[in-house]
Amino acid sequence: MEARKQQILEAFQFRHACKEFDSGKKISDADFQFILETGRLSPSSFGFEPWKFVVVQNPAIREKLLPVTWGASKQLPTSSHFVIILSRTKADMVADSDYIQNMLTNVKQLPEEIRANYTKIYGKFLEVDFQLLDNERVMFEWGARQTYIALGNMMSAAAQIGIDSCPIEGFDKAKAEQVLKEEGILQGNFGISCMVAFGYRVSEPRPKTRQSLEQIVHWVN
């Protein structure tokens, strides 16, 4: 057990926001499928999985994204795999949407009476508890927050098998989405939440810096 914990901590020490990758080194198909699977298995609010992972390997599309993705000026050209994480918009995430009802019926396979109660509880959560329904962007950002759980899990899993990553928010959202629409990639009720690059580092990072546990943890006994 102690050895396993040490291995996990070493992976977290290894992980950093890699600014440039070795373009000559590629992640194997098996390793990248493993990374994607950790994203797929990630938790989400009510288990509704508001995400889609778009793996952009086409060099021409990466080149089109480059002018509107300033935070990936080195990662887009050099990373082995580049993922754009999409989040569903309000139209898909309201309680009575086709998407939510499909999740309850066909994915979760809940009986009809439980689906009805689940829908009612979820609707109250959206309208009353979190007050999300009055603002399209707030509703989108709620879904986007959940995609960051999958993002973190994929980066952590990659680090545990010696693969580097870099989460990216440095992009013009509207223009990047327009590129994806023009390429027929962004369809339906989705928007870009964040991006993440994977590959192998070309140089060692500076030592990791973080606040101490005492600075960030407040115990209430």
PDB file of C-alpha atoms in Angstrom:
ATOM      1  CA  MET A   1       0.000   0.000   0.000  1.00  0.00           C
ATOM      2  CA  GLU A   2       2.733   2.489   0.951  1.00  0.00           C
ATOM      3  CA  ALA A   3       4.642   1.684  -2.238  1.00  0.00           C
ATOM      4  CA  ARG A   4       1.502   2.291  -4.308  1.00  0.00           C
ATOM      5  CA  LYS A   5       0.897   5.644  -2.615  1.00  0.00           C
ATOM      6  CA  GLN A   6       4.489   6.648  -3.276  1.00  0.00           C
ATOM      7  CA  GLN A   7       4.132   5.744  -6.961  1.00  0.00           C
ATOM      8  CA  ILE A   8       1.037   7.935  -7.241  1.00  0.00           C
ATOM      9  CA  LEU A   9       2.749  10.879  -5.545  1.00  0.00           C
ATOM     10  CA  GLU A  10       5.748  10.463  -7.839  1.00  0.00           C
ATOM     11  CA  ALA A  11       3.409  10.674 -10.834  1.00  0.00           C
ATOM     12  CA  PHE A  12       1.934  13.906  -9.479  1.00  0.00           C
ATOM     13  CA  GLN A  13       5.448  15.277  -9.015  1.00  0.00           C
ATOM     14  CA  PHE A  14       6.288  14.196 -12.578  1.00  0.00           C
ATOM     15  CA  ARG A  15       3.227  15.890 -14.097  1.00  0.00           C
ATOM     16  CA  HIS A  16       3.647  19.491 -15.191  1.00  0.00           C
ATOM     17  CA  ALA A  17       2.211  21.788 -17.837  1.00  0.00           C
ATOM     18  CA  CYS A  18       4.515  20.726 -20.651  1.00  0.00           C
ATOM     19  CA  LYS A  19       5.054  23.700 -22.960  1.00  0.00           C
ATOM     20  CA  GLU A  20       6.789  21.851 -25.790  1.00  0.00           C
ATOM     21  CA  PHE A  21       6.874  18.189 -26.757  1.00  0.00           C
ATOM     22  CA  ASP A  22       9.297  15.962 -28.624  1.00  0.00           C
ATOM     23  CA  SER A  23       7.511  15.824 -31.980  1.00  0.00           C
ATOM     24  CA  GLY A  24       9.462  12.701 -32.934  1.00  0.00           C
ATOM     25  CA  LYS A  25       7.979  10.620 -30.109  1.00  0.00           C
ATOM     26  CA  LYS A  26       4.425   9.319 -30.410  1.00  0.00           C
ATOM     27  CA  ILE A  27       2.140   7.810 -27.808  1.00  0.00           C
ATOM     28  CA  SER A  28       1.142   4.239 -28.647  1.00  0.00           C
ATOM     29  CA  ASP A  29      -2.477   3.527 -29.551  1.00  0.00           C
ATOM     30  CA  ALA A  30      -2.855   1.307 -26.492  1.00  0.00           C
ATOM     31  CA  ASP A  31      -1.524   3.968 -24.126  1.00  0.00           C
ATOM     32  CA  PHE A  32      -3.747   6.682 -25.545  1.00  0.00           C
ATOM     33  CA  GLN A  33      -6.814   4.457 -25.414  1.00  0.00           C
ATOM     34  CA  PHE A  34      -5.981   3.937 -21.730  1.00  0.00           C
ATOM     35  CA  ILE A  35      -5.865   7.733 -21.208  1.00  0.00           C
ATOM     36  CA  LEU A  36      -9.205   8.214 -22.980  1.00  0.00           C
ATOM     37  CA  GLU A  37     -10.766   5.418 -20.947  1.00  0.00           C
ATOM     38  CA  THR A  38      -9.909   7.224 -17.699  1.00  0.00           C
ATOM     39  CA  GLY A  39     -11.755  10.233 -19.094  1.00  0.00           C
ATOM     40  CA  ARG A  40     -14.753   8.120 -20.063  1.00  0.00           C
ATOM     41  CA  LEU A  41     -14.934   6.573 -16.595  1.00  0.00           C
ATOM     42  CA  SER A  42     -14.736   9.926 -14.802  1.00  0.00           C
ATOM     43  CA  PRO A  43     -17.566  11.085 -12.519  1.00  0.00           C
ATOM     44  CA  SER A  44     -20.016  13.805 -13.493  1.00  0.00           C
ATOM     45  CA  SER A  45     -22.934  15.529 -11.792  1.00  0.00           C
ATOM     46  CA  PHE A  46     -25.923  13.149 -11.744  1.00  0.00           C
ATOM     47  CA  GLY A  47     -23.802  10.879 -13.957  1.00  0.00           C
ATOM     48  CA  PHE A  48     -24.886  12.748 -17.110  1.00  0.00           C
ATOM     49  CA  GLU A  49     -21.444  12.874 -18.799  1.00  0.00           C
ATOM     50  CA  PRO A  50     -21.764  16.299 -20.504  1.00  0.00           C
ATOM     51  CA  TRP A  51     -18.526  15.871 -22.462  1.00  0.00           C
ATOM     52  CA  LYS A  52     -17.090  14.867 -25.795  1.00  0.00           C
ATOM     53  CA  PHE A  53     -13.373  14.339 -26.446  1.00  0.00           C
ATOM     54  CA  VAL A  54     -12.256  15.478 -29.922  1.00  0.00           C
ATOM     55  CA  VAL A  55      -8.782  14.109 -30.724  1.00  0.00           C
ATOM     56  CA  VAL A  56      -7.286  16.419 -33.357  1.00  0.00           C
ATOM     57  CA  GLN A  57      -4.527  14.575 -35.213  1.00  0.00           C
ATOM     58  CA  ASN A  58      -5.028  16.216 -38.623  1.00  0.00           C
ATOM     59  CA  PRO A  59      -2.042  18.575 -39.195  1.00  0.00           C
ATOM     60  CA  ALA A  60      -4.072  20.922 -41.411  1.00  0.00           C
ATOM     61  CA  ILE A  61      -6.760  21.415 -38.765  1.00  0.00           C
ATOM     62  CA  ARG A  62      -4.133  21.943 -36.091  1.00  0.00           C
ATOM     63  CA  GLU A  63      -2.625  24.623 -38.343  1.00  0.00           C
ATOM     64  CA  LYS A  64      -6.020  26.336 -38.663  1.00  0.00           C
ATOM     65  CA  LEU A  65      -6.443  26.322 -34.885  1.00  0.00           C
ATOM     66  CA  LEU A  66      -3.000  27.778 -34.260  1.00  0.00           C
ATOM     67  CA  PRO A  67      -3.835  31.495 -34.872  1.00  0.00           C
ATOM     68  CA  VAL A  68      -6.788  31.377 -32.447  1.00  0.00           C
ATOM     69  CA  THR A  69      -5.189  29.115 -29.833  1.00  0.00           C
ATOM     70  CA  TRP A  70      -2.405  31.283 -28.456  1.00  0.00           C
ATOM     71  CA  GLY A  71      -1.937  29.100 -25.380  1.00  0.00           C
ATOM     72  CA  ALA A  72      -0.913  26.155 -27.546  1.00  0.00           C
ATOM     73  CA  SER A  73       1.567  27.855 -29.869  1.00  0.00           C
ATOM     74  CA  LYS A  74       4.162  25.160 -29.131  1.00  0.00           C
ATOM     75  CA  GLN A  75       1.895  22.314 -28.099  1.00  0.00           C
ATOM     76  CA  LEU A  76      -0.249  22.209 -31.237  1.00  0.00           C
ATOM     77  CA  PRO A  77       2.710  21.645 -33.575  1.00  0.00           C
ATOM     78  CA  THR A  78       4.648  19.256 -31.323  1.00  0.00           C
ATOM     79  CA  SER A  79       2.238  17.163 -29.226  1.00  0.00           C
ATOM     80  CA  SER A  80       1.629  13.532 -30.051  1.00  0.00           C
ATOM     81  CA  HIS A  81      -2.098  13.856 -29.351  1.00  0.00           C
ATOM     82  CA  PHE A  82      -4.173  17.034 -29.010  1.00  0.00           C
ATOM     83  CA  VAL A  83      -7.627  16.844 -27.428  1.00  0.00           C
ATOM     84  CA  ILE A  84     -10.369  19.463 -27.495  1.00  0.00           C
ATOM     85  CA  ILE A  85     -12.867  18.777 -24.711  1.00  0.00           C
ATOM     86  CA  LEU A  86     -16.409  19.851 -25.529  1.00  0.00           C
ATOM     87  CA  SER A  87     -19.216  20.465 -23.061  1.00  0.00           C
ATOM     88  CA  ARG A  88     -22.915  20.231 -23.799  1.00  0.00           C
ATOM     89  CA  THR A  89     -25.012  23.394 -23.792  1.00  0.00           C
ATOM     90  CA  LYS A  90     -28.275  24.140 -21.996  1.00  0.00           C
ATOM     91  CA  ALA A  91     -30.435  22.612 -24.747  1.00  0.00           C
ATOM     92  CA  ASP A  92     -29.038  19.165 -23.959  1.00  0.00           C
ATOM     93  CA  MET A  93     -28.729  19.555 -20.191  1.00  0.00           C
ATOM     94  CA  VAL A  94     -32.256  20.595 -19.147  1.00  0.00           C
ATOM     95  CA  ALA A  95     -34.208  17.877 -17.367  1.00  0.00           C
ATOM     96  CA  ASP A  96     -36.650  17.054 -20.169  1.00  0.00           C
ATOM     97  CA  SER A  97     -34.143  17.130 -23.054  1.00  0.00           C
ATOM     98  CA  ASP A  98     -33.782  14.169 -25.397  1.00  0.00           C
ATOM     99  CA  TYR A  99     -30.177  13.782 -24.230  1.00  0.00           C
ATOM    100  CA  ILE A 100     -30.980  13.563 -20.506  1.00  0.00           C
ATOM    101  CA  GLN A 101     -33.921  11.253 -21.086  1.00  0.00           C
ATOM    102  CA  ASN A 102     -31.758   9.014 -23.287  1.00  0.00           C
ATOM    103  CA  MET A 103     -29.134   8.881 -20.520  1.00  0.00           C
ATOM    104  CA  LEU A 104     -31.779   7.828 -18.002  1.00  0.00           C
ATOM    105  CA  THR A 105     -33.488   5.336 -20.288  1.00  0.00           C
ATOM    106  CA  ASN A 106     -30.787   3.762 -22.434  1.00  0.00           C
ATOM    107  CA  VAL A 107     -27.505   4.391 -20.606  1.00  0.00           C
ATOM    108  CA  LYS A 108     -28.545   4.129 -16.957  1.00  0.00           C
ATOM    109  CA  GLN A 109     -31.440   1.807 -17.900  1.00  0.00           C
ATOM    110  CA  LEU A 110     -33.643   3.022 -15.078  1.00  0.00           C
ATOM    111  CA  PRO A 111     -37.247   1.842 -14.641  1.00  0.00           C
ATOM    112  CA  GLU A 112     -39.918   4.348 -15.684  1.00  0.00           C
ATOM    113  CA  GLU A 113     -40.964   5.346 -12.159  1.00  0.00           C
ATOM    114  CA  ILE A 114     -37.351   5.950 -11.113  1.00  0.00           C
ATOM    115  CA  ARG A 115     -36.702   7.964 -14.305  1.00  0.00           C
ATOM    116  CA  ALA A 116     -39.641  10.224 -13.474  1.00  0.00           C
ATOM    117  CA  ASN A 117     -38.375  10.857  -9.947  1.00  0.00           C
ATOM    118  CA  TYR A 118     -34.794  11.357 -11.176  1.00  0.00           C
ATOM    119  CA  THR A 119     -36.021  13.900 -13.715  1.00  0.00           C
ATOM    120  CA  LYS A 120     -37.973  15.779 -11.037  1.00  0.00           C
ATOM    121  CA  ILE A 121     -35.017  15.914  -8.622  1.00  0.00           C
ATOM    122  CA  TYR A 122     -32.624  16.991 -11.379  1.00  0.00           C
ATOM    123  CA  GLY A 123     -35.032  19.692 -12.573  1.00  0.00           C
ATOM    124  CA  LYS A 124     -35.279  21.101  -9.050  1.00  0.00           C
ATOM    125  CA  PHE A 125     -31.501  21.064  -8.730  1.00  0.00           C
ATOM    126  CA  LEU A 126     -31.118  23.106 -11.923  1.00  0.00           C
ATOM    127  CA  GLU A 127     -33.901  25.587 -11.153  1.00  0.00           C
ATOM    128  CA  VAL A 128     -33.754  25.999  -7.377  1.00  0.00           C
ATOM    129  CA  ASP A 129     -30.601  24.594  -5.798  1.00  0.00           C
ATOM    130  CA  PHE A 130     -28.033  25.921  -8.298  1.00  0.00           C
ATOM    131  CA  GLN A 131     -30.288  28.408 -10.171  1.00  0.00           C
ATOM    132  CA  LEU A 132     -28.741  27.562 -13.532  1.00  0.00           C
ATOM    133  CA  LEU A 133     -31.646  27.880 -15.929  1.00  0.00           C
ATOM    134  CA  ASP A 134     -31.773  31.664 -16.342  1.00  0.00           C
ATOM    135  CA  ASN A 135     -28.391  32.003 -18.057  1.00  0.00           C
ATOM    136  CA  GLU A 136     -27.193  30.000 -21.081  1.00  0.00           C
ATOM    137  CA  ARG A 137     -23.510  30.678 -20.352  1.00  0.00           C
ATOM    138  CA  VAL A 138     -23.797  29.775 -16.664  1.00  0.00           C
ATOM    139  CA  MET A 139     -25.447  26.499 -17.656  1.00  0.00           C
ATOM    140  CA  PHE A 140     -22.644  25.788 -20.131  1.00  0.00           C
ATOM    141  CA  GLU A 141     -19.975  26.600 -17.554  1.00  0.00           C
ATOM    142  CA  TRP A 142     -21.595  24.204 -15.073  1.00  0.00           C
ATOM    143  CA  GLY A 143     -21.150  21.428 -17.607  1.00  0.00           C
ATOM    144  CA  ALA A 144     -17.644  22.637 -18.413  1.00  0.00           C
ATOM    145  CA  ARG A 145     -16.680  22.393 -14.740  1.00  0.00           C
ATOM    146  CA  GLN A 146     -17.471  18.701 -14.915  1.00  0.00           C
ATOM    147  CA  THR A 147     -15.271  18.198 -17.958  1.00  0.00           C
ATOM    148  CA  TYR A 148     -12.352  19.356 -15.831  1.00  0.00           C
ATOM    149  CA  ILE A 149     -12.799  16.241 -13.680  1.00  0.00           C
ATOM    150  CA  ALA A 150     -12.199  14.119 -16.778  1.00  0.00           C
ATOM    151  CA  LEU A 151      -9.336  16.429 -17.791  1.00  0.00           C
ATOM    152  CA  GLY A 152      -7.608  15.977 -14.439  1.00  0.00           C
ATOM    153  CA  ASN A 153      -8.082  12.230 -14.470  1.00  0.00           C
ATOM    154  CA  MET A 154      -6.627  11.883 -17.965  1.00  0.00           C
ATOM    155  CA  MET A 155      -3.578  13.992 -17.121  1.00  0.00           C
ATOM    156  CA  SER A 156      -3.002  12.082 -13.872  1.00  0.00           C
ATOM    157  CA  ALA A 157      -3.375   8.729 -15.603  1.00  0.00           C
ATOM    158  CA  ALA A 158      -0.952   9.840 -18.329  1.00  0.00           C
ATOM    159  CA  ALA A 159       1.608  10.878 -15.719  1.00  0.00           C
ATOM    160  CA  GLN A 160       1.406   7.466 -14.073  1.00  0.00           C
ATOM    161  CA  ILE A 161       2.605   5.833 -17.289  1.00  0.00           C
ATOM    162  CA  GLY A 162       5.264   8.448 -18.025  1.00  0.00           C
ATOM    163  CA  ILE A 163       3.337  10.581 -20.526  1.00  0.00           C
ATOM    164  CA  ASP A 164       3.385  14.377 -20.337  1.00  0.00           C
ATOM    165  CA  SER A 165       0.438  16.719 -20.773  1.00  0.00           C
ATOM    166  CA  CYS A 166      -0.583  20.360 -20.760  1.00  0.00           C
ATOM    167  CA  PRO A 167      -4.076  21.719 -20.060  1.00  0.00           C
ATOM    168  CA  ILE A 168      -4.911  24.727 -22.232  1.00  0.00           C
ATOM    169  CA  GLU A 169      -7.374  27.585 -21.779  1.00  0.00           C
ATOM    170  CA  GLY A 170      -5.457  30.046 -23.944  1.00  0.00           C
ATOM    171  CA  PHE A 171      -7.761  30.276 -26.951  1.00  0.00           C
ATOM    172  CA  ASP A 172     -10.399  32.513 -28.498  1.00  0.00           C
ATOM    173  CA  LYS A 173     -13.482  30.406 -27.796  1.00  0.00           C
ATOM    174  CA  ALA A 174     -15.715  31.822 -30.525  1.00  0.00           C
ATOM    175  CA  LYS A 175     -13.039  31.680 -33.224  1.00  0.00           C
ATOM    176  CA  ALA A 176     -11.848  28.208 -32.265  1.00  0.00           C
ATOM    177  CA  GLU A 177     -15.438  26.970 -32.340  1.00  0.00           C
ATOM    178  CA  GLN A 178     -15.865  28.558 -35.764  1.00  0.00           C
ATOM    179  CA  VAL A 179     -12.872  26.588 -37.056  1.00  0.00           C
ATOM    180  CA  LEU A 180     -14.402  23.366 -35.763  1.00  0.00           C
ATOM    181  CA  LYS A 181     -17.783  24.234 -37.297  1.00  0.00           C
ATOM    182  CA  GLU A 182     -16.217  24.957 -40.679  1.00  0.00           C
ATOM    183  CA  GLU A 183     -14.490  21.577 -40.537  1.00  0.00           C
ATOM    184  CA  GLY A 184     -17.753  19.817 -39.636  1.00  0.00           C
ATOM    185  CA  ILE A 185     -16.372  18.801 -36.224  1.00  0.00           C
ATOM    186  CA  LEU A 186     -18.491  20.940 -33.904  1.00  0.00           C
ATOM    187  CA  GLN A 187     -22.088  19.859 -34.387  1.00  0.00           C
ATOM    188  CA  GLY A 188     -25.117  19.783 -32.143  1.00  0.00           C
ATOM    189  CA  ASN A 189     -25.380  21.372 -28.718  1.00  0.00           C
ATOM    190  CA  PHE A 190     -21.703  21.642 -27.792  1.00  0.00           C
ATOM    191  CA  GLY A 191     -19.109  24.329 -27.039  1.00  0.00           C
ATOM    192  CA  ILE A 192     -15.400  24.177 -26.295  1.00  0.00           C
ATOM    193  CA  SER A 193     -14.650  23.760 -22.606  1.00  0.00           C
ATOM    194  CA  CYS A 194     -10.861  23.358 -22.660  1.00  0.00           C
ATOM    195  CA  MET A 195      -8.018  21.694 -24.518  1.00  0.00           C
ATOM    196  CA  VAL A 196      -5.201  19.357 -23.519  1.00  0.00           C
ATOM    197  CA  ALA A 197      -2.035  18.210 -25.256  1.00  0.00           C
ATOM    198  CA  PHE A 198      -0.254  14.900 -24.643  1.00  0.00           C
ATOM    199  CA  GLY A 199       3.218  13.724 -25.580  1.00  0.00           C
ATOM    200  CA  TYR A 200       6.762  13.500 -24.309  1.00  0.00           C
ATOM    201  CA  ARG A 201       8.759  16.445 -22.942  1.00  0.00           C
ATOM    202  CA  VAL A 202      11.812  17.817 -24.743  1.00  0.00           C
ATOM    203  CA  SER A 203      13.333  19.275 -21.570  1.00  0.00           C
ATOM    204  CA  GLU A 204      12.995  18.932 -17.827  1.00  0.00           C
ATOM    205  CA  PRO A 205      10.718  21.456 -16.075  1.00  0.00           C
ATOM    206  CA  ARG A 206      11.710  23.623 -13.151  1.00  0.00           C
ATOM    207  CA  PRO A 207      10.941  22.152  -9.714  1.00  0.00           C
ATOM    208  CA  LYS A 208       7.250  22.032  -8.842  1.00  0.00           C
ATOM    209  CA  THR A 209       6.029  24.797  -6.538  1.00  0.00           C
ATOM    210  CA  ARG A 210       2.847  24.653  -4.450  1.00  0.00           C
ATOM    211  CA  GLN A 211       1.477  26.218  -1.282  1.00  0.00           C
ATOM    212  CA  SER A 212       1.831  24.088   1.838  1.00  0.00           C
ATOM    213  CA  LEU A 213      -1.018  21.939   3.156  1.00  0.00           C
ATOM    214  CA  GLU A 214      -1.289  24.265   6.138  1.00  0.00           C
ATOM    215  CA  GLN A 215      -2.020  27.168   3.805  1.00  0.00           C
ATOM    216  CA  ILE A 216      -4.806  25.469   1.872  1.00  0.00           C
ATOM    217  CA  VAL A 217      -6.473  23.028   4.302  1.00  0.00           C
ATOM    218  CA  HIS A 218      -8.935  24.113   6.989  1.00  0.00           C
ATOM    219  CA  TRP A 219      -9.955  21.332   9.354  1.00  0.00           C
ATOM    220  CA  VAL A 220     -13.324  21.619  11.098  1.00  0.00           C
ATOM    221  CA  ASN A 221     -13.411  19.084  13.955  1.00  0.00           C
TER     222      ASN A 221
END
